[in-house]
Coordinates of C-alpha atoms and ligand atoms in Angstrom, one line a residue:
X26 CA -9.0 -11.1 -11.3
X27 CA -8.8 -15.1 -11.8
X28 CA -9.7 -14.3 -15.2
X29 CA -8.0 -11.4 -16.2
X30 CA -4.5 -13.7 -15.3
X31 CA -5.5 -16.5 -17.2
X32 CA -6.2 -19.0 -14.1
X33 CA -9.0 -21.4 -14.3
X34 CA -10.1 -23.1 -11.3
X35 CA -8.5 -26.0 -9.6
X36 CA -9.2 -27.5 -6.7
X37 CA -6.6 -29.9 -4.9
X38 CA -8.1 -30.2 -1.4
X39 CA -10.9 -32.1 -1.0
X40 CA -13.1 -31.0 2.3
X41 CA -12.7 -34.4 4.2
X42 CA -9.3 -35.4 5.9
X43 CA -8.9 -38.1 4.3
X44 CA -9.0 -37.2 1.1
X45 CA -7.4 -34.0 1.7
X46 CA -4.5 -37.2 2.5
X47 CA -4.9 -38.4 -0.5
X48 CA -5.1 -35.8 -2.9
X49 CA -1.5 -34.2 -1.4
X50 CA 0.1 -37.4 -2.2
X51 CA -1.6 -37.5 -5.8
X52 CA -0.8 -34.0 -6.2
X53 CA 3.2 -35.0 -4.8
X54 CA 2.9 -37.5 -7.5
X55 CA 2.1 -35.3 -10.5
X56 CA 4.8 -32.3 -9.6
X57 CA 7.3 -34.6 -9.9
X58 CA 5.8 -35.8 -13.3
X59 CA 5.0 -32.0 -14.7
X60 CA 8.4 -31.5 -14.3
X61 CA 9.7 -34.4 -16.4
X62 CA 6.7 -34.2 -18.9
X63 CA 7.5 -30.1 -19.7
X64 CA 4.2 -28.9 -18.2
X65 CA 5.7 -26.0 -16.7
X66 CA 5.6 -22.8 -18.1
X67 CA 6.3 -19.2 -17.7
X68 CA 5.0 -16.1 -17.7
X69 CA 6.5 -12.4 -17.6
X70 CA 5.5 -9.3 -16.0
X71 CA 6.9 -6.6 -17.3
X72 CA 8.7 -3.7 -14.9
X73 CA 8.7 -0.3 -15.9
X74 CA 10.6 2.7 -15.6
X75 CA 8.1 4.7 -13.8
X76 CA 8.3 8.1 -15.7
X77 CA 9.1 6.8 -19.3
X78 CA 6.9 3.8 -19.1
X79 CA 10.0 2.1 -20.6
X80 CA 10.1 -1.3 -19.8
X81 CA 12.8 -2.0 -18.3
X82 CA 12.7 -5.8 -17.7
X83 CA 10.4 -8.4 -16.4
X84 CA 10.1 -11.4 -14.2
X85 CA 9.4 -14.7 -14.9
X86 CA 6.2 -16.5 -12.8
X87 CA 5.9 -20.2 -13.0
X88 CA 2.6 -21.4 -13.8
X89 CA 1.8 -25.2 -14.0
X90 CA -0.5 -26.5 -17.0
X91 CA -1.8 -29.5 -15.5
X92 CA -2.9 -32.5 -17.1
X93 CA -6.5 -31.5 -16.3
X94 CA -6.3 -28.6 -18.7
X95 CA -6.5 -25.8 -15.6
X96 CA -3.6 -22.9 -15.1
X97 CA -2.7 -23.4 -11.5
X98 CA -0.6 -20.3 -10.2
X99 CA 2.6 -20.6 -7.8
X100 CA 0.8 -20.3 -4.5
X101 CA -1.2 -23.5 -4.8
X102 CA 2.3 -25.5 -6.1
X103 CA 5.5 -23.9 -4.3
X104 CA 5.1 -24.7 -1.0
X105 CA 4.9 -28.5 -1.9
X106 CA 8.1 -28.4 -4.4
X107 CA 9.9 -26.7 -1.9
X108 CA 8.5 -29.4 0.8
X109 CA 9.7 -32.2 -1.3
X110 CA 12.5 -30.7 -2.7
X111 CA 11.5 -30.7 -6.1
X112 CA 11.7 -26.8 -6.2
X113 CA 15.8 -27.5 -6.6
X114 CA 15.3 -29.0 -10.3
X115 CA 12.3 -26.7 -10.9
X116 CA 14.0 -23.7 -9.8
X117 CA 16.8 -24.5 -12.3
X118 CA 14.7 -25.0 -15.0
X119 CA 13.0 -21.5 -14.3
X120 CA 16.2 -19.8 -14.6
X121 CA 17.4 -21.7 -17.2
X122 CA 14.1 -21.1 -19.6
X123 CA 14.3 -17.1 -18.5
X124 CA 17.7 -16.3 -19.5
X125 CA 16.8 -17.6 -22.6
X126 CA 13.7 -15.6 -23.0
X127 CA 16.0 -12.9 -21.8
X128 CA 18.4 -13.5 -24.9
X129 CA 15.7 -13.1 -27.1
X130 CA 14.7 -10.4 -26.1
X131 CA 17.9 -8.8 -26.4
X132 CA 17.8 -5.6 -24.9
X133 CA 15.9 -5.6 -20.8
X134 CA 16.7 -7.8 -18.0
X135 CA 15.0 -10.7 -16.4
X136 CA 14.0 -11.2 -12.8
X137 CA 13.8 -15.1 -11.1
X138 CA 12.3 -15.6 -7.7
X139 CA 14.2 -17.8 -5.3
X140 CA 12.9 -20.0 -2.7
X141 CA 15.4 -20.2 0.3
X142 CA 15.3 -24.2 -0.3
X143 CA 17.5 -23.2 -3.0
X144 CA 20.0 -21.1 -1.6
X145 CA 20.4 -23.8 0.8
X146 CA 20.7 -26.7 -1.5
X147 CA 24.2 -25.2 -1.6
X148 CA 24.4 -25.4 -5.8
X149 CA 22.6 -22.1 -7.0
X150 CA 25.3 -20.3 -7.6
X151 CA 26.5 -23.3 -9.9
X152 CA 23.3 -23.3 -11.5
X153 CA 23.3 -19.7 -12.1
X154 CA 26.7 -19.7 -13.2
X155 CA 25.5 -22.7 -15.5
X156 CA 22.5 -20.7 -16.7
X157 CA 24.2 -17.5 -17.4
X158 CA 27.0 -19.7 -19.6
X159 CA 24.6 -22.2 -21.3
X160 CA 22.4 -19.2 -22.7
X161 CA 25.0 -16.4 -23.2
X162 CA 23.1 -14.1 -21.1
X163 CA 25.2 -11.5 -19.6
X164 CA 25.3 -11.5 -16.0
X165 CA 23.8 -8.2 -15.1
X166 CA 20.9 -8.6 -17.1
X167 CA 19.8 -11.4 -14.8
X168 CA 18.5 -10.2 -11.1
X169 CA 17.5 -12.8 -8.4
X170 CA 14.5 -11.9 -6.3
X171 CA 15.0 -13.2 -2.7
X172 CA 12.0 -12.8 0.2
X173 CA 13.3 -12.1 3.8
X174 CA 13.0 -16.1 4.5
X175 CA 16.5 -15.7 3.2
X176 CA 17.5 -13.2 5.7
X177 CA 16.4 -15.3 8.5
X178 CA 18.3 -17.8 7.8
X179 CA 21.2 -15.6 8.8
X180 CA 23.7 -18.6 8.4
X181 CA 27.2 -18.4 6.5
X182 CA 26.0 -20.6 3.6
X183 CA 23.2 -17.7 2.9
X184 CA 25.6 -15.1 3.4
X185 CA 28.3 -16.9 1.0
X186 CA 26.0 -18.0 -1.5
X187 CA 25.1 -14.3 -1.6
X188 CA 28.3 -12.9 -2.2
X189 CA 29.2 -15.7 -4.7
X190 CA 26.3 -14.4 -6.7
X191 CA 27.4 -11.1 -6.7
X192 CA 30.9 -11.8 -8.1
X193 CA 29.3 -13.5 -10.6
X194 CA 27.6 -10.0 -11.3
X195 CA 24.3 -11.1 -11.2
X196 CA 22.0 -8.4 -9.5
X197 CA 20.0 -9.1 -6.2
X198 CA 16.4 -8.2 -5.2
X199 CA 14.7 -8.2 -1.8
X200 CA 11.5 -9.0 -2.6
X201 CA 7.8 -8.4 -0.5
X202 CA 9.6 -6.2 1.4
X203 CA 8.2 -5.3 4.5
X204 CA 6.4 -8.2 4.9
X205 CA 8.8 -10.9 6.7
X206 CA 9.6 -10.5 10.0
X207 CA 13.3 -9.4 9.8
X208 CA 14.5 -6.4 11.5
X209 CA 15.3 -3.2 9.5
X210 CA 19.0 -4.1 10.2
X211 CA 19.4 -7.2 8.6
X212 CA 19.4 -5.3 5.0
X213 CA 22.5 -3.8 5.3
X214 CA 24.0 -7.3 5.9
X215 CA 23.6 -8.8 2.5
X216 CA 24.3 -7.2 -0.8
X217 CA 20.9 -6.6 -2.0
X218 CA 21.2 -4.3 -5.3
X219 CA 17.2 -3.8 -5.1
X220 CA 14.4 -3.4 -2.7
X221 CA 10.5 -4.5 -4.1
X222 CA 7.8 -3.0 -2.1
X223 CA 4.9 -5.4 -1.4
X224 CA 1.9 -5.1 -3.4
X225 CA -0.2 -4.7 0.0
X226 CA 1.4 -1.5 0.7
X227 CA 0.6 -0.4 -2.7
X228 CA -3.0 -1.9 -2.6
X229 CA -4.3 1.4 -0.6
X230 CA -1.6 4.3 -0.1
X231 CA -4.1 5.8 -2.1
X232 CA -7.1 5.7 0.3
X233 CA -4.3 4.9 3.8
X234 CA -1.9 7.2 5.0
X235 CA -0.2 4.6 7.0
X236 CA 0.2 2.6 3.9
X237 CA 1.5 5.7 1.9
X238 CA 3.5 6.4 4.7
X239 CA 5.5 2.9 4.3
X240 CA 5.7 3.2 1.1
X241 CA 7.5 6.4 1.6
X242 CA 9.9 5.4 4.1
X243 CA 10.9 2.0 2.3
X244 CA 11.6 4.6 -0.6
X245 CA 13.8 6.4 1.4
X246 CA 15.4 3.4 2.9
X247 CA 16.5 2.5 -0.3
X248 CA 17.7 5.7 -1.7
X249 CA 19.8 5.9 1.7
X250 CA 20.8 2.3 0.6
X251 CA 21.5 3.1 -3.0
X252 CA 19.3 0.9 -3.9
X253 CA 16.9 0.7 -6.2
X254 CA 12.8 0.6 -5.4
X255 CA 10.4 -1.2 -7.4
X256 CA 6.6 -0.8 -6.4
X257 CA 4.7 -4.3 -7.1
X258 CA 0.8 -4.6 -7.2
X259 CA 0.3 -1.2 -9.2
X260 CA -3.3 -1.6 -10.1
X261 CA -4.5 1.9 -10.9
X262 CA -3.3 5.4 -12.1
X263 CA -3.7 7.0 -9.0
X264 CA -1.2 4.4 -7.3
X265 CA 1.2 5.2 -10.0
X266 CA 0.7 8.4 -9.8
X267 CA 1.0 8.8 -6.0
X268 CA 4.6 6.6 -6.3
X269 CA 5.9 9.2 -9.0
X270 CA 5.6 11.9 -6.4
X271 CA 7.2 9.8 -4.2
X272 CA 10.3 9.2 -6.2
X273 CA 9.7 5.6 -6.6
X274 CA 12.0 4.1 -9.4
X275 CA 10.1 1.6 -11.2
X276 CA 6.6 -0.3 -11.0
X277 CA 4.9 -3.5 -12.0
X278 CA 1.3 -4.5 -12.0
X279 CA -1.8 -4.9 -13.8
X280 CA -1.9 -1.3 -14.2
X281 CA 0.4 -1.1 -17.0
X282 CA 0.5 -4.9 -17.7
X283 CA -0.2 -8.7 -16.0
X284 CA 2.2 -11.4 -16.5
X285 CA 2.6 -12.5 -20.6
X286 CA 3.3 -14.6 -22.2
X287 CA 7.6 -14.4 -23.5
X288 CA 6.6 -13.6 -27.3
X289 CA 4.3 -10.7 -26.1
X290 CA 7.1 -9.6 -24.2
X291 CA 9.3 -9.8 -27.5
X292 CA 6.5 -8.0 -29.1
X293 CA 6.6 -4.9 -26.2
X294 CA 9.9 -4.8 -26.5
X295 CA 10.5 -4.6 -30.2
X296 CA 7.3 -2.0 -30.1
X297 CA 9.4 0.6 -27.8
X298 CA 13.6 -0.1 -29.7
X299 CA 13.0 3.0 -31.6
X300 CA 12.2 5.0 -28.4
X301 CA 15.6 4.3 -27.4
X302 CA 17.1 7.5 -29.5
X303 CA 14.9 9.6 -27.5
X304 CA 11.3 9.4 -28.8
X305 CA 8.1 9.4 -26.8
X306 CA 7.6 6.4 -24.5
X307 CA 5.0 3.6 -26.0
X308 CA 1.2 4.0 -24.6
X309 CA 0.1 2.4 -21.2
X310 CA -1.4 -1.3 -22.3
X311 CA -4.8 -2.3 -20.6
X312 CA -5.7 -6.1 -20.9
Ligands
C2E408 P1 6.1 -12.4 -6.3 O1 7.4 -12.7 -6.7 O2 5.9 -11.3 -5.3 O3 5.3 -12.1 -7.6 C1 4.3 -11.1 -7.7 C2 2.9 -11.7 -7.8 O4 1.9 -10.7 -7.8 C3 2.6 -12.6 -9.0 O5 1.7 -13.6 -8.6 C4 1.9 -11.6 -9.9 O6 1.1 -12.3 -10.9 C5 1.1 -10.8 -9.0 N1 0.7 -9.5 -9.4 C6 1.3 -8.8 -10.4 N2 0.7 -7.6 -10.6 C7 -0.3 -7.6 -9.7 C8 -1.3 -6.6 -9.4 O7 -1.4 -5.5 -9.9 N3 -2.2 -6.9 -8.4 C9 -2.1 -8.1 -7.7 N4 -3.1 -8.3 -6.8 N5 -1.2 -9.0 -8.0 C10 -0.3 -8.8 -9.0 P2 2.0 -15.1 -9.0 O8 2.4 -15.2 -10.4 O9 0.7 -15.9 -8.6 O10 3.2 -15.6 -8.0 C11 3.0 -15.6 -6.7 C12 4.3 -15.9 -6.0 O11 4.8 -17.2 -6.3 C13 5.5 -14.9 -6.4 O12 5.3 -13.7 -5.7 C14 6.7 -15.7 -6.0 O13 6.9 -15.6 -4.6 C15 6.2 -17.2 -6.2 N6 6.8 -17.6 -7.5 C16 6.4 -17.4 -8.8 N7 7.2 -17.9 -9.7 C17 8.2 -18.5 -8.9 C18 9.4 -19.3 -9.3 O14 9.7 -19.5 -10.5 N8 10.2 -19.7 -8.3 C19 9.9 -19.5 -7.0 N9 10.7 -20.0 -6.0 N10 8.8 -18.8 -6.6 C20 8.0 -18.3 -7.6
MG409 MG1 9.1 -11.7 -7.2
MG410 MG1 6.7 -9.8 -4.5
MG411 MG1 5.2 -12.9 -3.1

């Protein structure tokens, strides 16, 4: 799976303490240069409608391309720039860079995960604002993906900061659902638009009934909601096929495509205009 998404190996913790020391502060050292020196980049994954296959939009995924030549995903990166602050500039940049790609694109949406460090920086809705102005993308083609870290919080900046976005008419995402440790009421406290069903839920509601069932009440959950549910971690036909029953709105995986690269995603996305009149959705991709 390291290969099919493009990820080489790289290894920042050495086995002894001391090192282990050292290498974090090396590795503190060369975030804050990637960031200056452009070696960030993006990739999308494309959501799709999960009857026509449509895609619908897709969300950008920061990967680093470090110095040393090797792909190094989110989870070996985030935790640091969010420890050091640098995911504030970062973060920016991301959304920045995908309304762009999202303008070029012209036609589906763009989804941009948020850490919690930056809803409390207390600027994101500028930034946002700034983005969505800067790029000429129109504000509900942009949706913000928030994890229940944000929900925690429970403070009046979060809840503020929320509502700000949503004048600005940007959409907002809830996303690992089920994951966090926030109560089933907290949801109805903040005006999430969408609900994103972890991808260990999806993993094995084919061969676990307590999985499926999950699956089924956080569908229903969000149809009570009004909101709308997108299945993550779709891996296999029988996992799309099983969330179809369901009712499940939209999906994202390998299954129907990993993360590209923003002029595949032009490429998709100019393959399926014509469709738009009516005409039979495009066929599934397998990379
Ligand atoms: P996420 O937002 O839940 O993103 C989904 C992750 O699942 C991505 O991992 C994606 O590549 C992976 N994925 C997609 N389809 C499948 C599948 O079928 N099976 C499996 N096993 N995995 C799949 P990735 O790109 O490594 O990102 C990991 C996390 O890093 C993201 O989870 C998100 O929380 C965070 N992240 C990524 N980009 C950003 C960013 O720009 N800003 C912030 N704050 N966080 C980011
Ligand atoms: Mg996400
Ligand atoms: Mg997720
Ligand atoms: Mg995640």
């Amino acid at each position: 799976q390291a290969k099919r998404d493009g990820f080489g190996t790289y290894r920042f913790y050495a086995p002894e303490m001391n090192e282990h020391i050292a290498s974090r502060r090396v590795l503190e050292a060369d975030l804050r240069r990637a960031l200056q020196r452009g070696e960030f980049v993006l990739h999308y994954q494309p959501r799709f409608d999960a009857h026509s296959m449509r895609i619908t939009s897709a969300e950008a995924l920061v990967r680093w391309l470090a110095p040393s030549g090797g792909l190094v995903r989110p989870a070996e990166f985030i935790p640091l720039a969010e420890e050091i602050g640098l995911i504030v500039p970062l973060g920016e940049w991301v959304l920045h860079t995908a309304c762009a790609a999202a303008v070029q694109w012209g036609t589906i949406g763009v989804s941009v995960n948020v850490s919690p460090a930056q809803v409390r920086s207390g600027d994101l809705t500028a930034t946002v604002e700034r983005a969505l102005r800067e790029t000429g993308l129109s504000p509900d083609r942009l949706e913000l993906e928030l994890t229940e870290g944000v929900l925690l919080e429970d403070t009046d900046r979060a809840r503020d900061t929320l509502a700000a976005l949503k004048r600005l008419g940007v959409r907002l995402a809830l996303d690992d659902f089920g994951t966090g440790y926030s109560s089933l009421g907290y949801i109805r406290r903040f005006p999430f638009d969408a609900i994103k069903i972890d991808k260990q839920f999806v993993a094995d509601m084919a061969t676990t009934r307590g999985s499926r069932a999950i699956v089924q009440s956080i569908l229903g959950l969000g149809k009570a909601l009004g909101m709308s549910v997108t299945a993550e971690g779709v891996e296999t036909a029988e996992q799309l096929m099983l969330l179809r029953l369901d009712g499940c709105d939209e999906v994202q995986g390998f299954y129907a495509s990993p993360p590209r690269d923003q002029a595949v995603i032009a490429g998709l996305v100019q393959a399926q205009a014509p469709a738009a009149a009516g005409g039979p959705p495009p066929p599934l991709e397998h990379t």
